[in-house]
Tab-separated table of C-alpha atoms and ligand atoms in Angstrom:
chain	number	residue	atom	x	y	z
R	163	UNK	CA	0.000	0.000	0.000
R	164	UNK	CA	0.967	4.014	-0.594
R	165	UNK	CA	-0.098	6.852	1.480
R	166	UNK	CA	-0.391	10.133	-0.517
R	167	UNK	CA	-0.543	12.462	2.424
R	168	UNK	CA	0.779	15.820	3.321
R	169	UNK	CA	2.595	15.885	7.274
R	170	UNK	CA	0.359	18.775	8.428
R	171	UNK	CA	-3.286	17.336	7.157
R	172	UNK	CA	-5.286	16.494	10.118
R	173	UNK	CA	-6.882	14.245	7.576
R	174	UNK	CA	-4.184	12.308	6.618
R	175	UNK	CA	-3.593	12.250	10.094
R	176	UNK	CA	-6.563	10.034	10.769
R	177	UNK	CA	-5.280	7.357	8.305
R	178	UNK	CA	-1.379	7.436	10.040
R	179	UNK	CA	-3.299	7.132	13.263
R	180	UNK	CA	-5.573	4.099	11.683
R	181	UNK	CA	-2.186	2.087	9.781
R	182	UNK	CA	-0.280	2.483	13.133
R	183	UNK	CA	-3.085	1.008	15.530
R	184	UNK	CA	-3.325	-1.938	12.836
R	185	UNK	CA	0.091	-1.944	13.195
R	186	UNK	CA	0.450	-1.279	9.115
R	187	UNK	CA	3.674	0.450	7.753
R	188	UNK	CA	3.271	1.497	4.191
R	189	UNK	CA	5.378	3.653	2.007
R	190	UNK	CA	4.066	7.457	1.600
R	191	UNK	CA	4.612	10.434	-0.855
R	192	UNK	CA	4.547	13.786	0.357
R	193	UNK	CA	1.549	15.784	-1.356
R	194	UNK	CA	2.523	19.500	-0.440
R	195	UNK	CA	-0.985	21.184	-0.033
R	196	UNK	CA	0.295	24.670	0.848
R	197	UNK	CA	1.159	27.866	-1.292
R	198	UNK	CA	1.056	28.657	-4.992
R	199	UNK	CA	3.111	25.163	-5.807
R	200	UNK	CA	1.311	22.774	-4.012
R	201	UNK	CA	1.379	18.870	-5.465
R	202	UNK	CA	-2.061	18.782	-4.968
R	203	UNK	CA	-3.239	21.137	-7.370
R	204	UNK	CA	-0.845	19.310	-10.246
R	205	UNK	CA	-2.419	17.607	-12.774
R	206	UNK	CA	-0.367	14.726	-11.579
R	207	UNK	CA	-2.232	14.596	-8.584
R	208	UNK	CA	-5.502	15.470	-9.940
R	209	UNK	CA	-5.396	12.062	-12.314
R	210	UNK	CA	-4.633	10.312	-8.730
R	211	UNK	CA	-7.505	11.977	-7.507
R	212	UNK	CA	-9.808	14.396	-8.604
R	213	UNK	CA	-10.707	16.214	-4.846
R	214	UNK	CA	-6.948	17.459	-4.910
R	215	UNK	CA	-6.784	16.365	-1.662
R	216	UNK	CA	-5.259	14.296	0.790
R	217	UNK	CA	-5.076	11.605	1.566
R	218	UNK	CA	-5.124	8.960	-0.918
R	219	UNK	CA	-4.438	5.280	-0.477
R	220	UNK	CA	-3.412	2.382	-2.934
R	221	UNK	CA	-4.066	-0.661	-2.389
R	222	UNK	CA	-2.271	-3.353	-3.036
R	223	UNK	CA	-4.331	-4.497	-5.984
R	224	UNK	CA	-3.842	-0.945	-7.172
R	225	UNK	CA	-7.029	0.441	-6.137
R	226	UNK	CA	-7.001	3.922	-5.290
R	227	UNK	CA	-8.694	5.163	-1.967
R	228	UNK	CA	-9.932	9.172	-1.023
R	229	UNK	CA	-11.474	10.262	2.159
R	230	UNK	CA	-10.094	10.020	4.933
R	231	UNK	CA	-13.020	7.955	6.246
R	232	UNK	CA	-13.701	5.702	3.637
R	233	UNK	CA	-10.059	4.554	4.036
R	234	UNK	CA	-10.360	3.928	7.698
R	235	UNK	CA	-13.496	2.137	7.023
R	236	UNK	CA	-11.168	-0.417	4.421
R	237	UNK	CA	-8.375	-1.036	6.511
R	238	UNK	CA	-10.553	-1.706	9.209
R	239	UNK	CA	-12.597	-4.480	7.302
R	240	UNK	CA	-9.371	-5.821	5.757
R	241	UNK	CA	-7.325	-5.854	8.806
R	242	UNK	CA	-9.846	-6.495	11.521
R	243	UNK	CA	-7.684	-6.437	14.589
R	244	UNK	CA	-7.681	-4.309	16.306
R	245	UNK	CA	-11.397	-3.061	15.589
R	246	UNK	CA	-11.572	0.859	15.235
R	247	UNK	CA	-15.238	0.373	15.769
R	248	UNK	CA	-17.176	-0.663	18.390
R	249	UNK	CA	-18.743	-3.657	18.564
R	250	UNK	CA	-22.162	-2.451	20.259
R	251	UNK	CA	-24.217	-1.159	17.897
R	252	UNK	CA	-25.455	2.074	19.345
R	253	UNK	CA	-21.672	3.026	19.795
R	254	UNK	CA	-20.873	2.477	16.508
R	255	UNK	CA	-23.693	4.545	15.415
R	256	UNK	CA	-21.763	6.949	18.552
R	257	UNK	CA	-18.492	6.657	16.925
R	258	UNK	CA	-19.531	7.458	13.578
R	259	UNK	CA	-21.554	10.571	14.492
R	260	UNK	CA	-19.071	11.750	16.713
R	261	UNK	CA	-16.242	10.807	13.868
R	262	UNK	CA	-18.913	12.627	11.308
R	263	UNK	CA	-19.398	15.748	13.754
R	264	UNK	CA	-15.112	16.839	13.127
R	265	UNK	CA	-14.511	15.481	9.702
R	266	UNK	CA	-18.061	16.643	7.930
R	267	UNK	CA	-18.942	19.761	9.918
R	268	UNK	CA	-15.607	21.156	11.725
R	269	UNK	CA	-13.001	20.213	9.134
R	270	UNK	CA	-14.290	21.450	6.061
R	271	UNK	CA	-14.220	25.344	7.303
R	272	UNK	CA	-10.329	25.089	7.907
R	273	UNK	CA	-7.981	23.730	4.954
R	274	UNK	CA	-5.692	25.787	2.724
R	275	UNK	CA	-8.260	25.819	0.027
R	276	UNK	CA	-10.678	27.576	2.418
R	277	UNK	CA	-8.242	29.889	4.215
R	278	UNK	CA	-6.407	30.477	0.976
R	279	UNK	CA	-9.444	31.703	-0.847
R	280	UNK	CA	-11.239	33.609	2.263
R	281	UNK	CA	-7.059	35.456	1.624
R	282	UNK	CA	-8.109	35.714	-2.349
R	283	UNK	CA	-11.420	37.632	-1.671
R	284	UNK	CA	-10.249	40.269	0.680
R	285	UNK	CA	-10.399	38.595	3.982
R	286	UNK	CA	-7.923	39.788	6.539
R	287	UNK	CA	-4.871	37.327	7.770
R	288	UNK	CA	-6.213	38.043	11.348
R	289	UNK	CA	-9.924	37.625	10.408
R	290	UNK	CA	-9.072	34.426	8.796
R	291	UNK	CA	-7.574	33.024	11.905
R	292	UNK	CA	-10.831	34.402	14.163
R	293	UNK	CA	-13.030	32.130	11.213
R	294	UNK	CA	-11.133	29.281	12.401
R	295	UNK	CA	-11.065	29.789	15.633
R	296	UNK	CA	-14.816	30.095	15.784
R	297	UNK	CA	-15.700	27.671	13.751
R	298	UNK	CA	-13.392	25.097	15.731
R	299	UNK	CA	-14.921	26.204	19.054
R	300	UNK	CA	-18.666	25.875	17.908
R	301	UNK	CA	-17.921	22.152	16.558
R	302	UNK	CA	-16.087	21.226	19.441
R	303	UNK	CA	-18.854	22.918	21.796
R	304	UNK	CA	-20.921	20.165	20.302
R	305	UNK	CA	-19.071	17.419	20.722
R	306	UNK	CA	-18.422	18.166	24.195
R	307	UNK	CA	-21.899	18.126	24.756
R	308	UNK	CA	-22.362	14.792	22.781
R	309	UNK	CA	-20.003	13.199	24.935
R	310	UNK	CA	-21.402	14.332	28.193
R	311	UNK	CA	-25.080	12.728	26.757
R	312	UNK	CA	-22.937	9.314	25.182
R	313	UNK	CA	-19.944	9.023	26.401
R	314	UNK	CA	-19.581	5.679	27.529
R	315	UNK	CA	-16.327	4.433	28.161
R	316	UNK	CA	-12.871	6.008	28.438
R	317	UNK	CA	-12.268	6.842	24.413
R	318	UNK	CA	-15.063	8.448	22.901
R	319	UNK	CA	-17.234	5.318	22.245
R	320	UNK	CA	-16.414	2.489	24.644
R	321	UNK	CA	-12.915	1.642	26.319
R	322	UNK	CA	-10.930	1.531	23.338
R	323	UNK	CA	-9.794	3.855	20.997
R	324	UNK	CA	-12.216	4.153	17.592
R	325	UNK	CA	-12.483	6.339	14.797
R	326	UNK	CA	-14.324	8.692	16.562
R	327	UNK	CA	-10.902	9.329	18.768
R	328	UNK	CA	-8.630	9.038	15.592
R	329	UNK	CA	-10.711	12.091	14.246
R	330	UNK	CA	-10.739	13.603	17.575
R	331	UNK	CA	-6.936	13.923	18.234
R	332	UNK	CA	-5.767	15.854	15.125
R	333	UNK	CA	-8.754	18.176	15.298
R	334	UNK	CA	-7.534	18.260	19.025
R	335	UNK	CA	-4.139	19.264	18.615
R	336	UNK	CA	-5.307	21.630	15.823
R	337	UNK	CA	-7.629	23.436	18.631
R	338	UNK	CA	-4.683	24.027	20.570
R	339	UNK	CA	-2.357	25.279	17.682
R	340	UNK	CA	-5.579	27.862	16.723
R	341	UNK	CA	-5.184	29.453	20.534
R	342	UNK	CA	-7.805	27.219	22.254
R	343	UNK	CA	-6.774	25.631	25.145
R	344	UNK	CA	-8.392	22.072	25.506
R	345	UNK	CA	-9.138	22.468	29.557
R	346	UNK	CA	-12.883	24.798	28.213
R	347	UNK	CA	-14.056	20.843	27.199
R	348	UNK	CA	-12.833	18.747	29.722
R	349	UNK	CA	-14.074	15.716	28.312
R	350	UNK	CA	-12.382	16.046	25.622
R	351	UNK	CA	-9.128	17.012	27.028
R	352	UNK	CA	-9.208	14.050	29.333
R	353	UNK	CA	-9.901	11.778	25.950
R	354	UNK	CA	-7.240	13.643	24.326
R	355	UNK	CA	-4.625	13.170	27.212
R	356	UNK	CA	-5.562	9.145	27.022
R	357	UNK	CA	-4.996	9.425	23.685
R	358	UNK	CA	-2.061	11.211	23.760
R	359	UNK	CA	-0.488	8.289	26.049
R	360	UNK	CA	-0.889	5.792	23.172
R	361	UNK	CA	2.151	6.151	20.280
R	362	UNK	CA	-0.188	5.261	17.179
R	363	UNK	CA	-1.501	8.506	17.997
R	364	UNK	CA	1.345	10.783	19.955
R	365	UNK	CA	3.963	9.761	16.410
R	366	UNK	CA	1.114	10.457	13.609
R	367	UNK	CA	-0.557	13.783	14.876
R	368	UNK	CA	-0.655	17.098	12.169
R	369	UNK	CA	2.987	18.644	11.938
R	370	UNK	CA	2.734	22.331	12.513
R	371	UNK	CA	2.081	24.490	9.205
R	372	UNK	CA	5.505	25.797	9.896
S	1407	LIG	N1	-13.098	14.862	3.613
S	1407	LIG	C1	-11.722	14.690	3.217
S	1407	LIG	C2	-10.979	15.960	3.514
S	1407	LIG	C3	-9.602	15.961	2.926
S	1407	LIG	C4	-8.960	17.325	3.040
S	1407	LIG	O1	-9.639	18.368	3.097
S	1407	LIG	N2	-7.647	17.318	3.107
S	1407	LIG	C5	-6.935	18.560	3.188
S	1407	LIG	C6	-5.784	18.471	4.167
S	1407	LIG	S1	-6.316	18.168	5.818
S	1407	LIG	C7	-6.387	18.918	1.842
S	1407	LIG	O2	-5.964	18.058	1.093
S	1407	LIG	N3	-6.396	20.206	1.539
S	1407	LIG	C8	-5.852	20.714	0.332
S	1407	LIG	C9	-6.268	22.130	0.170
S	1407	LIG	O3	-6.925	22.661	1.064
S	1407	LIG	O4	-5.904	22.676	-0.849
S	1407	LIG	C10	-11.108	13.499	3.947
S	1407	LIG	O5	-11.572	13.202	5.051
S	1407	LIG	O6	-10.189	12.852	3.429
């Protein structure tokens, strides 16, 4: 397998974090995604995949994977052990809305595309960072108050780490990069200290932009 994956995209995060926790190592290729030459504008890329984003992931039979999700979602049914779902039902259904909550309504509002073009149209540098910042602080509002309703083990969903943590930790970090300290949630800081206690997650984390 190849991982096409930039070191600072929380969403290529969430497929280091998956690999390592299967205990996968698979060759990668840095993707750039910042500034006017970034790989994954190329056309290169864009015959890879036609989001321009990472991550991607081939397979071994050549198949090509995109979002971040979906990918979890195959290595997990490939390499069952261990499970990065849960096996009750209603916390799977907890996992994946939690997992959902960061990477569909949080996530989108923050990449390079969306920073880079709110630049392009006139938006200050400093206003910029206060979208960010708001935007990360409303999602993970929510969250926190998910977990205090269904929070039922130490991780998000149960006692073990699930994909609902693996999207949790790079948003996490990200929080704390943006100027919000984690201690406003404390659920999730006390996930996010677990978490950060476990290597699969403390090694594959989002490098800093700089
Ligand atoms: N929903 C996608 C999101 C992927 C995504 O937005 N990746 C970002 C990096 S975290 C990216 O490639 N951004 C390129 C850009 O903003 O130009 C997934 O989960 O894989």
């Amino acid at each position: 397998m190849k991982l096409f994956q930039d070191k600072i995209s929380s969403a290529a995060s969430r497929v280091r974090i998956a690999l390592a926790l299967k205990g996968l190592d698979v060759e990668r290729e840095a993707i750039g995604i910042l500034g006017p030459d970034a790989l994954n504008r190329k056309p290169e890329y864009l015959q890879l995949n036609p989001q321009g984003l990472v991550p991607a992931l081939l397979t071994d039979e050549g198949v090509l994977l995109t979002q971040s999700l979906a990918i979890i979602e195959y290595l997990d049914e490939r390499y069952p052990e261990p499970p990065l779902l849960p096996g009750k039902l209603e916390d799977r259904a907890f996992a994946r809305t939690v997992a959902l909550a960061i990477a569909a309504d949080i996530h989108p509002l923050l990449p390079p595309r969306v920073t880079a073009h709110l630049g392009m149209i006139g938006v200050k540098a400093e206003d910029i960072a206060e979208w960010s910042r708001h935007w990360i602080r409303v999602g993970l509002t929510a969250v926190e108050e998910l977990l205090a309703r269904r929070q039922t083990g130490q991780y998000v969903a149960g006692d073990a780490p699930s994909m609902a943590d693996i999207c949790l930790f790079p948003q996490a970090i990200n929080a704390e990069r943006a100027g919000l300290p984690l201690d406003q949630w404390p659920r999730i800081a006390a996930v996010v200290a677990r978490l950060r206690e476990i290597p699969a997650f403390a090694d594959n984390g989002p490098a800093p932009r700089s």
